[in-house]
Short mmCIF file of C-alpha atoms and ligand atoms in Angstrom, two decimals:
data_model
loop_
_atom_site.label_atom_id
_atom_site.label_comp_id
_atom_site.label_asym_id
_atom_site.label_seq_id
_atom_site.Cartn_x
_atom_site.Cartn_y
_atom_site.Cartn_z
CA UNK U 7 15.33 -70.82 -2.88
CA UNK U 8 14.13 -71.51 -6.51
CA UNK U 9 16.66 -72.36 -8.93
CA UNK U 10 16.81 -69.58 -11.92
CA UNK U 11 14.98 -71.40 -14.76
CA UNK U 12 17.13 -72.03 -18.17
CA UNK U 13 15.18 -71.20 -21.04
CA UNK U 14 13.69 -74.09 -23.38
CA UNK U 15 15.16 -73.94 -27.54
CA UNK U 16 12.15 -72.59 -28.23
CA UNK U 17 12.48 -69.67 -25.95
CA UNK U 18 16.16 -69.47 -26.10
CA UNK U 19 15.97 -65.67 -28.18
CA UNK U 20 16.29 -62.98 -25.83
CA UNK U 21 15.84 -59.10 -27.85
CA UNK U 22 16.86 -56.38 -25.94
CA UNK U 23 16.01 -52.86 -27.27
CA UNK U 24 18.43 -49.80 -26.09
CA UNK U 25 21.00 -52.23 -25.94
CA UNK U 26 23.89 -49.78 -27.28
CA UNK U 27 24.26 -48.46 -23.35
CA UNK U 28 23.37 -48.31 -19.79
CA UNK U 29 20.66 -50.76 -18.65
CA UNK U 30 20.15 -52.55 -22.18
CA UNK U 31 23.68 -53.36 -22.37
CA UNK U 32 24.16 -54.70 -18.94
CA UNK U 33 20.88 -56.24 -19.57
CA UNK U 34 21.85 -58.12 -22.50
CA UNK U 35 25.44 -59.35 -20.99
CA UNK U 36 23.51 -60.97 -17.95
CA UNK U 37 20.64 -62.01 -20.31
CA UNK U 38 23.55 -63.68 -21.81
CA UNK U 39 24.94 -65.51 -19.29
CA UNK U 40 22.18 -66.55 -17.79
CA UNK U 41 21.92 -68.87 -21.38
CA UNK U 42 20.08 -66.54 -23.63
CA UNK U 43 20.59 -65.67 -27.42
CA UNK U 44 20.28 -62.15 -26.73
CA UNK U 45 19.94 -59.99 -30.03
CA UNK U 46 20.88 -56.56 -29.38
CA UNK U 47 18.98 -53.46 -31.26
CA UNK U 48 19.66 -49.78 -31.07
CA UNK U 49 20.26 -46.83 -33.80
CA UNK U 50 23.79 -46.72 -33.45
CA UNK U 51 24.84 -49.97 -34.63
CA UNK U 52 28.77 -49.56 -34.05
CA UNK U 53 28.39 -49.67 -30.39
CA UNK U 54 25.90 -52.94 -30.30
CA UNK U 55 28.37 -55.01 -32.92
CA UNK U 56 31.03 -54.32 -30.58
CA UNK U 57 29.37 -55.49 -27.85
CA UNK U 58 27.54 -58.51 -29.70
CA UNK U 59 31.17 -59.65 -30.31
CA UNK U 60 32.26 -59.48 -26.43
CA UNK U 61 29.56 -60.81 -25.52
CA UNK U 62 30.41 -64.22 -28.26
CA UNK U 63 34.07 -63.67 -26.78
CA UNK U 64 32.91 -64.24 -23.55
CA UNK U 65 31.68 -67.80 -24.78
CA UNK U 66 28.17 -66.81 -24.93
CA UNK U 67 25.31 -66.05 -28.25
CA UNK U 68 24.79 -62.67 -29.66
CA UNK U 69 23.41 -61.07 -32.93
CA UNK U 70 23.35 -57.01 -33.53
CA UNK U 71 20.76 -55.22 -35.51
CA UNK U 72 20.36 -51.77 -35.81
CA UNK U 73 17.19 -50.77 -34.93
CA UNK U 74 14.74 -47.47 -34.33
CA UNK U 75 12.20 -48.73 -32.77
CA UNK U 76 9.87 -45.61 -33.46
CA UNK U 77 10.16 -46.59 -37.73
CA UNK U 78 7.21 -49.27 -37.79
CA UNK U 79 8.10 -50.82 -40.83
CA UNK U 80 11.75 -51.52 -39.68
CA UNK U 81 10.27 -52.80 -36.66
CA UNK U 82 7.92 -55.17 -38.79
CA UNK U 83 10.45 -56.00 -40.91
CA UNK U 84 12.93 -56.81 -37.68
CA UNK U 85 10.01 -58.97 -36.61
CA UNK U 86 10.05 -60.93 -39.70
CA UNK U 87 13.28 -62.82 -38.48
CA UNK U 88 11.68 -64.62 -36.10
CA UNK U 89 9.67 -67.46 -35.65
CA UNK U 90 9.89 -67.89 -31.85
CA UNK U 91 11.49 -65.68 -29.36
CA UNK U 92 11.25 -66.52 -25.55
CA UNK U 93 12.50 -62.78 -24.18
CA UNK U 94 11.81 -59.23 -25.47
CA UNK U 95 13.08 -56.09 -22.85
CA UNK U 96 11.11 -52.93 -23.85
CA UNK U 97 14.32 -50.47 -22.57
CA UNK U 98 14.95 -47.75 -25.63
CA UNK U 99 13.77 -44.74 -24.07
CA UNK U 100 14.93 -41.82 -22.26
CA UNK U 101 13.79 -38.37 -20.88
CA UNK U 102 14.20 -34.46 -22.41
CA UNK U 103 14.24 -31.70 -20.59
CA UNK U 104 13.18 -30.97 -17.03
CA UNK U 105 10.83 -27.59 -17.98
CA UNK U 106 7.87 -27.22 -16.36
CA UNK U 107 4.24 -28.15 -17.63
CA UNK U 108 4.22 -23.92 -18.20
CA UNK U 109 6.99 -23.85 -20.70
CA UNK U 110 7.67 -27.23 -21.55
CA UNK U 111 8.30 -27.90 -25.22
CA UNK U 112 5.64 -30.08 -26.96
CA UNK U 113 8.15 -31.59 -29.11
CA UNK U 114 9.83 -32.76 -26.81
CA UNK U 115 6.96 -34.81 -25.01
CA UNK U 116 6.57 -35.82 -28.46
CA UNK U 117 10.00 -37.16 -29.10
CA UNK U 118 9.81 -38.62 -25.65
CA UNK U 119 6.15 -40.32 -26.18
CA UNK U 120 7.42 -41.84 -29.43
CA UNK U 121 10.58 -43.12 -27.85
CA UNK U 122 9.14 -44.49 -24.48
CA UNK U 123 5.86 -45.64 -25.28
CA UNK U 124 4.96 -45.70 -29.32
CA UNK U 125 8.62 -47.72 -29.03
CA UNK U 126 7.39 -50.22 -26.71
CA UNK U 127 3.82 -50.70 -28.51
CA UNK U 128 5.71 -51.55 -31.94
CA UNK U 129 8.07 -53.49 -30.48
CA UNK U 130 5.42 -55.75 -28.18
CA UNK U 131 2.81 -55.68 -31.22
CA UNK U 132 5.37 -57.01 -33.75
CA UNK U 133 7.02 -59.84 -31.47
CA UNK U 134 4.09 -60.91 -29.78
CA UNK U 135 3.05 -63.63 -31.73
CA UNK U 136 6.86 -64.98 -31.75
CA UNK U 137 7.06 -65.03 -27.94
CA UNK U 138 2.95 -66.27 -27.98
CA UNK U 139 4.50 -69.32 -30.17
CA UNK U 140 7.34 -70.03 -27.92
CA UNK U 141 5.20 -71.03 -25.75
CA UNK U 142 6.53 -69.75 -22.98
CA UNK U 143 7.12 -65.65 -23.75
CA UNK U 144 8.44 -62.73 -21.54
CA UNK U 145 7.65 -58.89 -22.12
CA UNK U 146 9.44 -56.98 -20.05
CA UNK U 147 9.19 -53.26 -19.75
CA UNK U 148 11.72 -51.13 -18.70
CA UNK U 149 9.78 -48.62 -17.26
CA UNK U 150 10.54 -45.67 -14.22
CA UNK U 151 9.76 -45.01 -10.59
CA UNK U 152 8.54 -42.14 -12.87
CA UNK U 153 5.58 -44.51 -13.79
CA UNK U 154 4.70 -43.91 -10.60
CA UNK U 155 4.67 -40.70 -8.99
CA UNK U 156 5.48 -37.44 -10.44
CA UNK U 157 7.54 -34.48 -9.44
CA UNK U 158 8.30 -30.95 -10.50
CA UNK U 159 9.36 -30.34 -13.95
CA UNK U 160 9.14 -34.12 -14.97
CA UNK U 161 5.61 -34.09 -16.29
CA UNK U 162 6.32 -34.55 -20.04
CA UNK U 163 9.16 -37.70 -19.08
CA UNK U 164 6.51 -39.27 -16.00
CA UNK U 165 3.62 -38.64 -18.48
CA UNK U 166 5.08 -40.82 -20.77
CA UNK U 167 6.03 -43.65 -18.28
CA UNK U 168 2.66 -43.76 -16.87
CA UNK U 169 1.94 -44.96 -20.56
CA UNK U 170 4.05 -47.38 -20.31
CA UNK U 171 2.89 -49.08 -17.36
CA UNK U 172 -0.47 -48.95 -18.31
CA UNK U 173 0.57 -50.69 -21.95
CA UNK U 174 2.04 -53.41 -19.46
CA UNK U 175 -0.91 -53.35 -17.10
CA UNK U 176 -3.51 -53.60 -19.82
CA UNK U 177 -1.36 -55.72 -22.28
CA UNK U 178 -1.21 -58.39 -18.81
CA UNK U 179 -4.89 -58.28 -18.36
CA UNK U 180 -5.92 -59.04 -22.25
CA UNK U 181 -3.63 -62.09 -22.86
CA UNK U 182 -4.09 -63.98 -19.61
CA UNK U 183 -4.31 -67.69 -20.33
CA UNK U 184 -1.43 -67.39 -23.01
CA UNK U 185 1.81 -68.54 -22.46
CA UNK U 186 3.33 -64.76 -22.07
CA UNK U 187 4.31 -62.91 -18.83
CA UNK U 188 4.42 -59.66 -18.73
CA UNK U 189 6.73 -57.70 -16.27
CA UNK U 190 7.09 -54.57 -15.61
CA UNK U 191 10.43 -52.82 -14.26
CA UNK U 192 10.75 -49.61 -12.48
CA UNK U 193 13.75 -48.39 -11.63
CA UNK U 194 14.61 -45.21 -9.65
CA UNK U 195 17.61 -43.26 -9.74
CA UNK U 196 20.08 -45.28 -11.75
CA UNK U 197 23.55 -43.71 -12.87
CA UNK U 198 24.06 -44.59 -16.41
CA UNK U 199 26.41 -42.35 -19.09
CA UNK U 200 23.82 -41.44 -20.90
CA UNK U 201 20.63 -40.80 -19.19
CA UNK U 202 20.92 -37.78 -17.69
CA UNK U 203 23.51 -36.60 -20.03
CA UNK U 204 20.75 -36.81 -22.63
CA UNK U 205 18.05 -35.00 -20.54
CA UNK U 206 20.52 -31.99 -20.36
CA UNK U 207 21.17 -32.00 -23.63
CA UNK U 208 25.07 -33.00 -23.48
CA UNK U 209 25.70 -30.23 -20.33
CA UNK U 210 27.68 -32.51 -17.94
CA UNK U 211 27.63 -30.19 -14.78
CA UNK U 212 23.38 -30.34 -15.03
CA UNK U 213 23.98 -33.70 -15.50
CA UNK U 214 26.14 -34.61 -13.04
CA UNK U 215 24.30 -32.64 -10.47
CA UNK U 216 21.36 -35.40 -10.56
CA UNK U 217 23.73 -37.82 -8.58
CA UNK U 218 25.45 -34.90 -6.33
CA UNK U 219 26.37 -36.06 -2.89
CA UNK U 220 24.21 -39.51 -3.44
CA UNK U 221 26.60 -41.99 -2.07
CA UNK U 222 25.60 -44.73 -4.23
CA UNK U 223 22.78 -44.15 -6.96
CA UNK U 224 21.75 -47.81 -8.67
CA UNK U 225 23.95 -48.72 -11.37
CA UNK U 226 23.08 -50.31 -14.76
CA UNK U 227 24.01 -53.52 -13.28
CA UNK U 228 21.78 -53.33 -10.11
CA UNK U 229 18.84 -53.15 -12.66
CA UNK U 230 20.01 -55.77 -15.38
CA UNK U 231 20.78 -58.08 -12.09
CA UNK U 232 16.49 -57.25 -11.26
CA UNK U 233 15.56 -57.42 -14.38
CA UNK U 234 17.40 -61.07 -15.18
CA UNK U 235 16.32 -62.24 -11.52
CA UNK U 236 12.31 -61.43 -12.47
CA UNK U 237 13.11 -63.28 -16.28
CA UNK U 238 14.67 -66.21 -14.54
CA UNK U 239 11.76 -67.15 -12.26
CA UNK U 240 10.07 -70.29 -13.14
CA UNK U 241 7.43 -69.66 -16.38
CA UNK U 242 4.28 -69.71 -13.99
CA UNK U 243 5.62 -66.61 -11.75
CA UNK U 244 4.97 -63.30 -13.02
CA UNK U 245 6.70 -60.57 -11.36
CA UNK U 246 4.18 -57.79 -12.25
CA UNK U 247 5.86 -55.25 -10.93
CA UNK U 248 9.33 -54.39 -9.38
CA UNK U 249 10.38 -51.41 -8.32
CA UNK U 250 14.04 -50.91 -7.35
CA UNK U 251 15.99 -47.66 -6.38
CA UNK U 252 18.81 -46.82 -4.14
CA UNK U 253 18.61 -46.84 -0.72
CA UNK U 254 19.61 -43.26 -0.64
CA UNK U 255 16.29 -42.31 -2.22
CA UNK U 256 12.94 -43.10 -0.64
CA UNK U 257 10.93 -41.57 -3.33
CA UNK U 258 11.49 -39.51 -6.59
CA UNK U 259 11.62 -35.88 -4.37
CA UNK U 260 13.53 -37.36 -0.81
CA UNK U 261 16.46 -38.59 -2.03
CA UNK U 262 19.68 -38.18 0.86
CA UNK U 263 23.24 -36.33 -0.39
CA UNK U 264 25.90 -35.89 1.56
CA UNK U 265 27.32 -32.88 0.75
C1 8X3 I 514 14.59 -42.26 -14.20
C2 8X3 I 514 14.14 -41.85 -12.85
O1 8X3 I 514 13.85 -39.87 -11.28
O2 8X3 I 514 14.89 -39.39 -13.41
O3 8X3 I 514 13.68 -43.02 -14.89
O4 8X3 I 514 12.53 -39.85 -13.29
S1 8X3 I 514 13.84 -40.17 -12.75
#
């Protein structure tokens, strides 16, 4: 089995956007450990000094900076701090709404095209020439089993996603021959607090309903553990694409509840 490769000085910096919850935050612990200086970014920058500080209590390296990724000019400026970065994870995002192509609300597939994919663009335009100079760079982007496949009332969230594995797809094909990998991550149905929560709009019995009777949906872990695993391969292997979900779900409509 190949060992997990440790990253070089100059590819030591590890950013991780979204990191204030769910998959960014486990993300960034195991990012972490695995020997990273993982700089955390979100809006809410309580949550990602607190966990920038556990994760330096734990005897690793972490920074916080409070981020939006949609506000270009932050994200420039953001950029500006570094010279060479070895990691970014593309993982601020999230879905609104589950109303049909019929009635669904066009600011919403706004908010969620800005978030998902318009997030990811400033965040990969900004750092790639950091991660291009390390010399050995990783884009990784967190995207969805709703990339992939689409289902009813998910158009405006899976319309989105699609973006953002053809941003990975395309981004892979135009810088072949320079020292950047670029992986894409698609998770499926992945219990986090927020996710779903956020879809509903703060109603917790919609929300909860998602997981209903699924024994074990992924957890933030499962997909930080993936994501970390794909990072940690040796420079020359580039996990394109991964796609992970429960074994309780075989695709995003046949998913098994007990109930
Ligand atoms: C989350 C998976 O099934 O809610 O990205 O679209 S799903």
């Amino acid at each position: 089995m190949t060992a997990p490769a440790t990253p070089s000085a100059a590819s030591r910096i590890a950013v991780v956007t979204g990191a204030s919850s769910g998959i960014g935050a486990a993300t960034a612990r195991q990012l972490a450990a695995a020997g990273y200086r993982v700089v955390l970014t979100a809006r809410r920058k309580d949550r990602i000094e607190a966990l920038a500080e556990e994760i330096d209590a734990a005897g690793h390296s972490a920074a916080a900076y409070a981020l939006d990724v949609t506000d270009r000019a932050a994200v420039d400026e953001f950029a500006t701090a570094f010279r060479t970065i070895g990691v970014l994870v593309n993982n601020a995002g999230g879905a609104l709404g589950t109303d049909p192509v019929a009635t669904g609300d066009p600011q919403d597939w706004r908010t969620m095209y800005e978030t998902n994919v318009i997030g990811t663009l400033n965040l990969t335009q900004a750092l790639l020439p950091a991660l291009t100079a390390s010399g050995d760079g990783t884009v990784v982007v967190v995207s969805s089993t709703a990339g992939h496949g689409t289902y009813e009332g998910g158009a405006g969230y899976v319309a989105a996603k699609h973006a953002e594995h053809v941003l990975a797809e395309t981004l892979r094909l135009e810088i072949v021959g320079q020292p950047v990998r670029v992986i894409e991550i698609a998770p499926g149905m992945v219990k986090t607090e927020e996710f779903s929560l956020t879809r509903f709009r703060g109603d917790e019995e919609r929300a909860a309903k998602v997981y209903e009777g699924v024994a074990e949906p992924l957890s933030a872990d499962d997909v930080a553990d993936t994501i970390t695993w794909a990072v940690t391969r040796p420079s020359h292997v580039n996990v394109d694409l991964l796609v992970v979900r429960p074994r309780a779900q075989a695709s995003n409509t046949k998913v098994h509840r007990e109930l």
